[in-house]
Amino acid sequence: MPKLGTSIRIASAVAAAALLAVAVAGTAAAKPAHRATTINGAGSSLVAPALAIWGPKYASQTDVTVNYSSVGSGAGIAAITAKSVDFGASDAPLNPDQAAACGDCVQIPWALSATVPTYNIPGVHSGQLKLTGPVLADIFLGKITKWNDPSIKAINKGTSLPGLAITTAHRSDGSGDTYAFTDYLSKVSKTWASQVGSATAVNWPGGVGGKGNSGVAAVIASTPGSIGYISVAYVKQNKLNWARMKNAAGNYTLATGPAIEAAAQTVTKVPTDNKMSIVNPPKSAKFKNAWPLSTFTYVIVHTSTPQAPALRKFIFWALTPKSQHLISNSFLVFAPIPKLVLVAAEKTLNKVHS
Amino acid sequence: MSAHGLTGPSLRLDRLPRRRRVNRVMEMLAWLAAAIAVAILGVVIWSVASKGASELNLDLLTKPPIPFSFTNAPQGLSNAFAGTLVIVALATAMALPIGILVAIYLNEFAPPPVRAGLGLALDVLAGVPAIVVGIFVYGLLVVGGGGQSGVKGAFALATLMLPFVARTTAEVLGLVPDSLREASLGLGVPRWRTTLSIVLPRAAGGILTGTVLAVARVAGETAPLLFTSSLVGPQTSWNPLHALQTVPLAIFELSESADPKDHARAWAAALVLLLFILFASLTARWLATRTARKLAGR
Amino acid sequence: MASVDVTHPARRPFTGRRVHLGDVLLQTVAALASAGATALVLLIAWKVFDGARPSISRFGLSFVWHAVWNPVVGREAYGAGSFLFGTAITSFFALLFATPLAIGIALFLTELAPRAVRGPVTALVETLAAVPSVVIGLWGILVLGPALRSYIEKWLHAAFGFIPLFGSPSAAGASLFTAIVVLAIMILPIVSSISRELFLGVPRELKEGALALGTTRWEMIRGVVFPYARGGIAAALILGLGRAMGEAIAVTQVVGGGVFVHWNLFSQGDTLASKIASEYQGATSNLDQASLVYLGAILLVLSLVANVTAQWIVRRVARRHGVARGGHA
């Protein structure tokens, strides 16, 4: 064996052994102080930024650690159904089959945010691109294939759009953002409704799949000419370009806190299962600044669960105005949930017992 | 055994220049193929080594990750390293004894038809893709069985390790000379003591080699853990009764992120993982040469 | 497996008169472990087919070639067709790219390389074999995909665009083509190390005999080495194929996802294994999950066929060479 090869091998062996020793020592030191309770949750990546703020804040005030795994709304529903976690998080409400499979599960709306069409077009900066529902549907149906298509140019006079091919990006995992996005497209495009429909996972007519909101963000950031839909917090975090959407009232709005709050006003009465859809708010003056792709996000728990006391305390805490305002800033762009929904949420939460 | 195409007429001397030219071309193609392959391999390993080394720091091993952090606060993957250590150790503890017992049965006790059947079963087990093992363990243990845990992840990894450990152990047991067994039995030592106290220790080096190689392979497995130990938070835990984060899964998640800081941590973790696997393979090879010398010489 | 003389008294199964409790105990425990290992195999097969049962009873055998995947409630339709196509096309082309390179490297290492180069190159190949698939996938997403997208795909399309395989390049780094390159890199070490060992195992007398007849090196390789190693290389290729078919993680990282049967290698797609990896956690319904397990069952059958075939070839070749060696003086 050549001497150089041997020395390299010995060196890397020693290095590996040293790293191993440090790893053991370091991870033992990194172990947190003993906590009385841990509640485990999994699901929606849309609400993950909120939980990233809520978790540490709650831990600093109480003795409880909140462990959250951002795996997508679909996986959250599957996890809570299988009782792999104490709570599931999903932006999409349970459909009848899922509700039946989950048994005594209840869904409680605990945050309000939105999904945003996000793009990467050379020369077009953030907030510059304007889109309408039908045009967006046609893009994702594969009917509009280039950025300088007449239908896009018609609504973007004054913006120079390149003749670049459009690549659509979508979620490959079961996603609440997909649910909200396809719910909206189904409402603004009959073709979409009949050809594709709405769910946490659909049969996309084309495009590239990304795992989680961060996966789609990665695809868009690295693919010129791409457009996808991402939760607004990820758009901000990754400094991507978001589009203006034309709402039913005829205004081109951005996904800001006030715009999302306006959309939430569509809810006049909360149904018993808390299932609400606030995409595509209607035409009236109340919604003239509403963002048409807003969505509530739910925490799903079993009515009868051994972790009931800890879960109730945490979710009540999350529903308080103070906690809601913690996440309603220009960075995370959640909006405080309306009073009406808050009341319904707390009523549902009261049903949870050990 | 006939050599093809090497009949008299095709080896004509007057065709020699042409044959020499063909030979030259073929040799160049082989050099070219080797060069391309080496270039590709070199690029892959260089990418991991250089990108990983530049991002490698102690924080990676000692600090937990901070999910969705807007700041540049130091973070690492301590939860993943702890979890991998625990789960791989547990998997080895499960696979090693069973593997040795299977090898003992295969080598010392099994009649020929049973041996053929068992050999086939082990070959089939070795051919099951890791993701199918994940589905299997998910359906068997996770669903309706209380959810994910490090132990269940270890079981999935042990399923992957078992055929390899059993086969290599059986091979090494077969290499132990029969004269040893004969001598022991001749002295009146019962079969079981012969096997456990005489044959097994002679094969110990080879068994260790096989185990270390199996550990090296399984330390980088992602698919089975996706089903059994993936719903994890950022806290570092050594308790295998809950789901634990592991290094391959952490790399998987970070690789699909849009944040360059996440990519940096992924490269660094990949380098550490690769170094560990190389270290294990080197140890295995050194043990193998030592064992071979022991069993052959003396 | 080393060949063992089972009739040797030291190896005979326990039948003797001196009944030692320890002997019975050891044999029983070892037999139980072996029974357990065998049961494990059967359990895996049973669990997988049992998990797929809701989908099998709903869609039957036509699931296998039906190229559809629609989880939307009210229009559910699942089928393996497009993923089977994806698995076939990615594995086939990965094997196609990897084989000449692997054999080239094996030939290089055994016949052509100067002594000084052999060690490092062998070490390089072995190191690549040690790289976990998730790391190759990481490299594929961050390094290979963008490079392929920006340079190679454009060039291939410009030069060979008339072939449907090299259709319009994708703007994203993720595509079937990236997956093919990743898989080729992963199976290269397997095929090349097996080939190298086979070439090293060709009896020197055969090689020297041919050279003494006046053959050139290439003629000797073609006439002696290849025929001798042919069976083993076939087995190596099939093992590589099995590996490529079963790879889930690296492929799901770079393949892009899609339910299509496109011939354009630069488009996105999915394989059986990568579809399971990306969708299983978030399956929307029991039927969705059962269909994913059905994909797993198909994958299991394919992998088993590949592996058992490879083993059978290895055994046939070993027998033939054993006879041949015994036959010659």
PDB file of N, CA, C and O in Angstrom, chain A residues 138-193:
ATOM      1  N   ASP A 138     -54.694  28.536 -15.344  1.00  0.00           N
ATOM      2  CA  ASP A 138     -54.214  28.120 -16.658  1.00  0.00           C
ATOM      3  C   ASP A 138     -52.712  27.836 -16.653  1.00  0.00           C
ATOM      4  O   ASP A 138     -52.232  26.953 -17.356  1.00  0.00           O
ATOM      5  N   ILE A 139     -51.981  28.613 -15.846  1.00  0.00           N
ATOM      6  CA  ILE A 139     -50.540  28.350 -15.747  1.00  0.00           C
ATOM      7  C   ILE A 139     -50.317  26.953 -15.185  1.00  0.00           C
ATOM      8  O   ILE A 139     -49.539  26.163 -15.720  1.00  0.00           O
ATOM      9  N   PHE A 140     -51.038  26.637 -14.085  1.00  0.00           N
ATOM     10  CA  PHE A 140     -50.807  25.343 -13.447  1.00  0.00           C
ATOM     11  C   PHE A 140     -51.443  24.189 -14.211  1.00  0.00           C
ATOM     12  O   PHE A 140     -51.093  23.037 -13.999  1.00  0.00           O
ATOM     13  N   LEU A 141     -52.395  24.524 -15.104  1.00  0.00           N
ATOM     14  CA  LEU A 141     -52.954  23.469 -15.945  1.00  0.00           C
ATOM     15  C   LEU A 141     -52.039  23.170 -17.120  1.00  0.00           C
ATOM     16  O   LEU A 141     -52.247  22.212 -17.844  1.00  0.00           O
ATOM     17  N   GLY A 142     -51.036  24.045 -17.326  1.00  0.00           N
ATOM     18  CA  GLY A 142     -50.132  23.832 -18.438  1.00  0.00           C
ATOM     19  C   GLY A 142     -50.620  24.480 -19.719  1.00  0.00           C
ATOM     20  O   GLY A 142     -50.043  24.263 -20.787  1.00  0.00           O
ATOM     21  N   LYS A 143     -51.675  25.302 -19.625  1.00  0.00           N
ATOM     22  CA  LYS A 143     -52.188  25.937 -20.833  1.00  0.00           C
ATOM     23  C   LYS A 143     -51.361  27.153 -21.204  1.00  0.00           C
ATOM     24  O   LYS A 143     -51.232  27.498 -22.369  1.00  0.00           O
ATOM     25  N   ILE A 144     -50.837  27.845 -20.201  1.00  0.00           N
ATOM     26  CA  ILE A 144     -49.943  28.987 -20.462  1.00  0.00           C
ATOM     27  C   ILE A 144     -48.528  28.488 -20.193  1.00  0.00           C
ATOM     28  O   ILE A 144     -48.223  28.038 -19.092  1.00  0.00           O
ATOM     29  N   THR A 145     -47.662  28.551 -21.207  1.00  0.00           N
ATOM     30  CA  THR A 145     -46.356  27.923 -21.056  1.00  0.00           C
ATOM     31  C   THR A 145     -45.181  28.883 -21.046  1.00  0.00           C
ATOM     32  O   THR A 145     -44.072  28.483 -20.718  1.00  0.00           O
ATOM     33  N   LYS A 146     -45.412  30.141 -21.441  1.00  0.00           N
ATOM     34  CA  LYS A 146     -44.302  31.087 -21.424  1.00  0.00           C
ATOM     35  C   LYS A 146     -44.704  32.342 -20.679  1.00  0.00           C
ATOM     36  O   LYS A 146     -45.874  32.715 -20.657  1.00  0.00           O
ATOM     37  N   TRP A 147     -43.715  33.013 -20.081  1.00  0.00           N
ATOM     38  CA  TRP A 147     -44.014  34.199 -19.292  1.00  0.00           C
ATOM     39  C   TRP A 147     -44.490  35.365 -20.144  1.00  0.00           C
ATOM     40  O   TRP A 147     -45.207  36.236 -19.660  1.00  0.00           O
ATOM     41  N   ASN A 148     -44.119  35.409 -21.417  1.00  0.00           N
ATOM     42  CA  ASN A 148     -44.589  36.540 -22.226  1.00  0.00           C
ATOM     43  C   ASN A 148     -45.867  36.197 -22.978  1.00  0.00           C
ATOM     44  O   ASN A 148     -46.170  36.777 -24.001  1.00  0.00           O
ATOM     45  N   ASP A 149     -46.618  35.228 -22.431  1.00  0.00           N
ATOM     46  CA  ASP A 149     -47.910  34.900 -23.019  1.00  0.00           C
ATOM     47  C   ASP A 149     -48.838  36.121 -22.974  1.00  0.00           C
ATOM     48  O   ASP A 149     -48.820  36.882 -22.014  1.00  0.00           O
ATOM     49  N   PRO A 150     -49.665  36.304 -24.024  1.00  0.00           N
ATOM     50  CA  PRO A 150     -50.544  37.488 -24.068  1.00  0.00           C
ATOM     51  C   PRO A 150     -51.421  37.651 -22.822  1.00  0.00           C
ATOM     52  O   PRO A 150     -51.614  38.772 -22.350  1.00  0.00           O
ATOM     53  N   SER A 151     -51.925  36.544 -22.261  1.00  0.00           N
ATOM     54  CA  SER A 151     -52.832  36.705 -21.119  1.00  0.00           C
ATOM     55  C   SER A 151     -52.105  37.224 -19.886  1.00  0.00           C
ATOM     56  O   SER A 151     -52.704  37.920 -19.073  1.00  0.00           O
ATOM     57  N   ILE A 152     -50.834  36.919 -19.753  1.00  0.00           N
ATOM     58  CA  ILE A 152     -50.080  37.456 -18.620  1.00  0.00           C
ATOM     59  C   ILE A 152     -49.674  38.897 -18.916  1.00  0.00           C
ATOM     60  O   ILE A 152     -49.744  39.783 -18.055  1.00  0.00           O
ATOM     61  N   LYS A 153     -49.271  39.149 -20.140  1.00  0.00           N
ATOM     62  CA  LYS A 153     -48.849  40.509 -20.501  1.00  0.00           C
ATOM     63  C   LYS A 153     -50.007  41.477 -20.352  1.00  0.00           C
ATOM     64  O   LYS A 153     -49.818  42.625 -19.943  1.00  0.00           O
ATOM     65  N   ALA A 154     -51.233  40.995 -20.663  1.00  0.00           N
ATOM     66  CA  ALA A 154     -52.388  41.888 -20.617  1.00  0.00           C
ATOM     67  C   ALA A 154     -52.610  42.466 -19.228  1.00  0.00           C
ATOM     68  O   ALA A 154     -53.060  43.605 -19.081  1.00  0.00           O
ATOM     69  N   ILE A 155     -52.311  41.696 -18.188  1.00  0.00           N
ATOM     70  CA  ILE A 155     -52.548  42.212 -16.838  1.00  0.00           C
ATOM     71  C   ILE A 155     -51.280  42.774 -16.210  1.00  0.00           C
ATOM     72  O   ILE A 155     -51.298  43.217 -15.074  1.00  0.00           O
ATOM     73  N   ASN A 156     -50.179  42.739 -16.974  1.00  0.00           N
ATOM     74  CA  ASN A 156     -48.924  43.264 -16.431  1.00  0.00           C
ATOM     75  C   ASN A 156     -48.317  44.319 -17.351  1.00  0.00           C
ATOM     76  O   ASN A 156     -47.136  44.292 -17.649  1.00  0.00           O
ATOM     77  N   LYS A 157     -49.168  45.225 -17.796  1.00  0.00           N
ATOM     78  CA  LYS A 157     -48.662  46.265 -18.678  1.00  0.00           C
ATOM     79  C   LYS A 157     -47.644  47.097 -17.920  1.00  0.00           C
ATOM     80  O   LYS A 157     -47.854  47.496 -16.795  1.00  0.00           O
ATOM     81  N   GLY A 158     -46.540  47.339 -18.560  1.00  0.00           N
ATOM     82  CA  GLY A 158     -45.505  48.140 -17.908  1.00  0.00           C
ATOM     83  C   GLY A 158     -44.404  47.278 -17.329  1.00  0.00           C
ATOM     84  O   GLY A 158     -43.354  47.765 -16.937  1.00  0.00           O
ATOM     85  N   THR A 159     -44.619  45.978 -17.251  1.00  0.00           N
ATOM     86  CA  THR A 159     -43.560  45.078 -16.789  1.00  0.00           C
ATOM     87  C   THR A 159     -43.042  44.297 -17.979  1.00  0.00           C
ATOM     88  O   THR A 159     -43.827  43.754 -18.757  1.00  0.00           O
ATOM     89  N   SER A 160     -41.726  44.268 -18.136  1.00  0.00           N
ATOM     90  CA  SER A 160     -41.214  43.515 -19.274  1.00  0.00           C
ATOM     91  C   SER A 160     -40.994  42.061 -18.862  1.00  0.00           C
ATOM     92  O   SER A 160     -40.236  41.753 -17.950  1.00  0.00           O
ATOM     93  N   LEU A 161     -41.732  41.179 -19.531  1.00  0.00           N
ATOM     94  CA  LEU A 161     -41.674  39.761 -19.199  1.00  0.00           C
ATOM     95  C   LEU A 161     -40.868  39.008 -20.254  1.00  0.00           C
ATOM     96  O   LEU A 161     -41.119  39.162 -21.442  1.00  0.00           O
ATOM     97  N   PRO A 162     -39.896  38.190 -19.842  1.00  0.00           N
ATOM     98  CA  PRO A 162     -39.063  37.477 -20.829  1.00  0.00           C
ATOM     99  C   PRO A 162     -39.816  36.319 -21.460  1.00  0.00           C
ATOM    100  O   PRO A 162     -40.845  35.873 -20.954  1.00  0.00           O
ATOM    101  N   GLY A 163     -39.310  35.831 -22.562  1.00  0.00           N
ATOM    102  CA  GLY A 163     -39.927  34.699 -23.254  1.00  0.00           C
ATOM    103  C   GLY A 163     -39.501  33.380 -22.641  1.00  0.00           C
ATOM    104  O   GLY A 163     -39.348  32.367 -23.327  1.00  0.00           O
ATOM    105  N   LEU A 164     -39.346  33.381 -21.328  1.00  0.00           N
ATOM    106  CA  LEU A 164     -38.854  32.199 -20.636  1.00  0.00           C
ATOM    107  C   LEU A 164     -39.970  31.185 -20.446  1.00  0.00           C
ATOM    108  O   LEU A 164     -41.125  31.549 -20.245  1.00  0.00           O
ATOM    109  N   ALA A 165     -39.639  29.889 -20.513  1.00  0.00           N
ATOM    110  CA  ALA A 165     -40.651  28.855 -20.276  1.00  0.00           C
ATOM    111  C   ALA A 165     -41.040  28.864 -18.803  1.00  0.00           C
ATOM    112  O   ALA A 165     -40.219  29.105 -17.926  1.00  0.00           O
ATOM    113  N   ILE A 166     -42.318  28.592 -18.541  1.00  0.00           N
ATOM    114  CA  ILE A 166     -42.803  28.545 -17.161  1.00  0.00           C
ATOM    115  C   ILE A 166     -42.625  27.131 -16.614  1.00  0.00           C
ATOM    116  O   ILE A 166     -43.005  26.157 -17.250  1.00  0.00           O
ATOM    117  N   THR A 167     -42.020  27.037 -15.440  1.00  0.00           N
ATOM    118  CA  THR A 167     -41.946  25.761 -14.730  1.00  0.00           C
ATOM    119  C   THR A 167     -42.773  25.904 -13.469  1.00  0.00           C
ATOM    120  O   THR A 167     -42.506  26.776 -12.649  1.00  0.00           O
ATOM    121  N   THR A 168     -43.795  25.068 -13.299  1.00  0.00           N
ATOM    122  CA  THR A 168     -44.592  25.175 -12.076  1.00  0.00           C
ATOM    123  C   THR A 168     -44.004  24.266 -10.998  1.00  0.00           C
ATOM    124  O   THR A 168     -43.443  23.212 -11.285  1.00  0.00           O
ATOM    125  N   ALA A 169     -44.116  24.712  -9.770  1.00  0.00           N
ATOM    126  CA  ALA A 169     -43.624  23.922  -8.642  1.00  0.00           C
ATOM    127  C   ALA A 169     -44.791  23.662  -7.704  1.00  0.00           C
ATOM    128  O   ALA A 169     -45.616  24.543  -7.465  1.00  0.00           O
ATOM    129  N   HIS A 170     -44.849  22.447  -7.165  1.00  0.00           N
ATOM    130  CA  HIS A 170     -45.942  22.119  -6.261  1.00  0.00           C
ATOM    131  C   HIS A 170     -45.388  21.246  -5.135  1.00  0.00           C
ATOM    132  O   HIS A 170     -44.234  20.836  -5.158  1.00  0.00           O
ATOM    133  N   ARG A 171     -46.237  20.965  -4.146  1.00  0.00           N
ATOM    134  CA  ARG A 171     -45.839  20.153  -3.011  1.00  0.00           C
ATOM    135  C   ARG A 171     -45.937  18.683  -3.372  1.00  0.00           C
ATOM    136  O   ARG A 171     -46.939  18.229  -3.898  1.00  0.00           O
ATOM    137  N   SER A 172     -44.851  17.937  -3.102  1.00  0.00           N
ATOM    138  CA  SER A 172     -44.907  16.501  -3.361  1.00  0.00           C
ATOM    139  C   SER A 172     -45.489  15.755  -2.169  1.00  0.00           C
ATOM    140  O   SER A 172     -45.938  14.625  -2.304  1.00  0.00           O
ATOM    141  N   ASP A 173     -45.468  16.371  -0.982  1.00  0.00           N
ATOM    142  CA  ASP A 173     -46.034  15.710   0.201  1.00  0.00           C
ATOM    143  C   ASP A 173     -47.472  16.184   0.409  1.00  0.00           C
ATOM    144  O   ASP A 173     -47.913  17.152  -0.190  1.00  0.00           O
ATOM    145  N   GLY A 174     -48.205  15.487   1.273  1.00  0.00           N
ATOM    146  CA  GLY A 174     -49.578  15.885   1.566  1.00  0.00           C
ATOM    147  C   GLY A 174     -49.570  17.223   2.283  1.00  0.00           C
ATOM    148  O   GLY A 174     -48.995  17.346   3.350  1.00  0.00           O
ATOM    149  N   SER A 175     -50.197  18.246   1.702  1.00  0.00           N
ATOM    150  CA  SER A 175     -49.974  19.604   2.181  1.00  0.00           C
ATOM    151  C   SER A 175     -51.244  20.418   2.332  1.00  0.00           C
ATOM    152  O   SER A 175     -52.119  20.403   1.473  1.00  0.00           O
ATOM    153  N   GLY A 176     -51.333  21.160   3.429  1.00  0.00           N
ATOM    154  CA  GLY A 176     -52.450  22.071   3.633  1.00  0.00           C
ATOM    155  C   GLY A 176     -52.375  23.248   2.689  1.00  0.00           C
ATOM    156  O   GLY A 176     -53.405  23.782   2.266  1.00  0.00           O
ATOM    157  N   ASP A 177     -51.155  23.652   2.316  1.00  0.00           N
ATOM    158  CA  ASP A 177     -51.020  24.724   1.332  1.00  0.00           C
ATOM    159  C   ASP A 177     -51.619  24.280   0.004  1.00  0.00           C
ATOM    160  O   ASP A 177     -52.291  25.055  -0.686  1.00  0.00           O
ATOM    161  N   THR A 178     -51.366  23.016  -0.351  1.00  0.00           N
ATOM    162  CA  THR A 178     -51.963  22.487  -1.581  1.00  0.00           C
ATOM    163  C   THR A 178     -53.480  22.553  -1.485  1.00  0.00           C
ATOM    164  O   THR A 178     -54.164  22.921  -2.437  1.00  0.00           O
ATOM    165  N   TYR A 179     -53.994  22.209  -0.303  1.00  0.00           N
ATOM    166  CA  TYR A 179     -55.438  22.218  -0.121  1.00  0.00           C
ATOM    167  C   TYR A 179     -56.004  23.616  -0.354  1.00  0.00           C
ATOM    168  O   TYR A 179     -56.962  23.801  -1.100  1.00  0.00           O
ATOM    169  N   ALA A 180     -55.383  24.606   0.284  1.00  0.00           N
ATOM    170  CA  ALA A 180     -55.876  25.976   0.138  1.00  0.00           C
ATOM    171  C   ALA A 180     -55.738  26.447  -1.303  1.00  0.00           C
ATOM    172  O   ALA A 180     -56.646  27.061  -1.870  1.00  0.00           O
ATOM    173  N   PHE A 181     -54.601  26.144  -1.909  1.00  0.00           N
ATOM    174  CA  PHE A 181     -54.324  26.591  -3.270  1.00  0.00           C
ATOM    175  C   PHE A 181     -55.311  25.965  -4.256  1.00  0.00           C
ATOM    176  O   PHE A 181     -55.897  26.656  -5.105  1.00  0.00           O
ATOM    177  N   THR A 182     -55.494  24.644  -4.166  1.00  0.00           N
ATOM    178  CA  THR A 182     -56.388  23.992  -5.114  1.00  0.00           C
ATOM    179  C   THR A 182     -57.850  24.324  -4.812  1.00  0.00           C
ATOM    180  O   THR A 182     -58.682  24.354  -5.721  1.00  0.00           O
ATOM    181  N   ASP A 183     -58.155  24.582  -3.539  1.00  0.00           N
ATOM    182  CA  ASP A 183     -59.504  25.031  -3.171  1.00  0.00           C
ATOM    183  C   ASP A 183     -59.793  26.337  -3.909  1.00  0.00           C
ATOM    184  O   ASP A 183     -60.862  26.511  -4.532  1.00  0.00           O
ATOM    185  N   TYR A 184     -58.827  27.259  -3.872  1.00  0.00           N
ATOM    186  CA  TYR A 184     -58.984  28.537  -4.559  1.00  0.00           C
ATOM    187  C   TYR A 184     -59.114  28.345  -6.065  1.00  0.00           C
ATOM    188  O   TYR A 184     -60.027  28.889  -6.705  1.00  0.00           O
ATOM    189  N   LEU A 185     -58.221  27.548  -6.650  1.00  0.00           N
ATOM    190  CA  LEU A 185     -58.252  27.363  -8.097  1.00  0.00           C
ATOM    191  C   LEU A 185     -59.552  26.705  -8.541  1.00  0.00           C
ATOM    192  O   LEU A 185     -60.099  27.027  -9.596  1.00  0.00           O
ATOM    193  N   SER A 186     -60.074  25.789  -7.711  1.00  0.00           N
ATOM    194  CA  SER A 186     -61.333  25.144  -8.069  1.00  0.00           C
ATOM    195  C   SER A 186     -62.465  26.152  -8.105  1.00  0.00           C
ATOM    196  O   SER A 186     -63.414  26.008  -8.872  1.00  0.00           O
ATOM    197  N   LYS A 187     -62.350  27.192  -7.249  1.00  0.00           N
ATOM    198  CA  LYS A 187     -63.431  28.170  -7.183  1.00  0.00           C
ATOM    199  C   LYS A 187     -63.341  29.203  -8.295  1.00  0.00           C
ATOM    200  O   LYS A 187     -64.339  29.804  -8.671  1.00  0.00           O
ATOM    201  N   VAL A 188     -62.143  29.446  -8.820  1.00  0.00           N
ATOM    202  CA  VAL A 188     -62.023  30.477  -9.844  1.00  0.00           C
ATOM    203  C   VAL A 188     -61.903  29.908 -11.245  1.00  0.00           C
ATOM    204  O   VAL A 188     -61.908  30.660 -12.213  1.00  0.00           O
ATOM    205  N   SER A 189     -61.776  28.589 -11.376  1.00  0.00           N
ATOM    206  CA  SER A 189     -61.615  28.007 -12.698  1.00  0.00           C
ATOM    207  C   SER A 189     -62.409  26.721 -12.796  1.00  0.00           C
ATOM    208  O   SER A 189     -62.106  25.742 -12.121  1.00  0.00           O
ATOM    209  N   LYS A 190     -63.433  26.719 -13.670  1.00  0.00           N
ATOM    210  CA  LYS A 190     -64.244  25.511 -13.806  1.00  0.00           C
ATOM    211  C   LYS A 190     -63.411  24.368 -14.350  1.00  0.00           C
ATOM    212  O   LYS A 190     -63.606  23.207 -13.988  1.00  0.00           O
ATOM    213  N   THR A 191     -62.473  24.701 -15.271  1.00  0.00           N
ATOM    214  CA  THR A 191     -61.631  23.651 -15.834  1.00  0.00           C
ATOM    215  C   THR A 191     -60.839  22.972 -14.740  1.00  0.00           C
ATOM    216  O   THR A 191     -60.725  21.748 -14.694  1.00  0.00           O
ATOM    217  N   TRP A 192     -60.258  23.767 -13.835  1.00  0.00           N
ATOM    218  CA  TRP A 192     -59.482  23.191 -12.742  1.00  0.00           C
ATOM    219  C   TRP A 192     -60.368  22.303 -11.885  1.00  0.00           C
ATOM    220  O   TRP A 192     -59.987  21.183 -11.539  1.00  0.00           O
ATOM    221  N   ALA A 193     -61.569  22.802 -11.564  1.00  0.00           N
ATOM    222  CA  ALA A 193     -62.452  22.036 -10.691  1.00  0.00           C
ATOM    223  C   ALA A 193     -62.783  20.690 -11.302  1.00  0.00           C
ATOM    224  O   ALA A 193     -62.822  19.669 -10.615  1.00  0.00           O
TER     225      ALA A 193
END
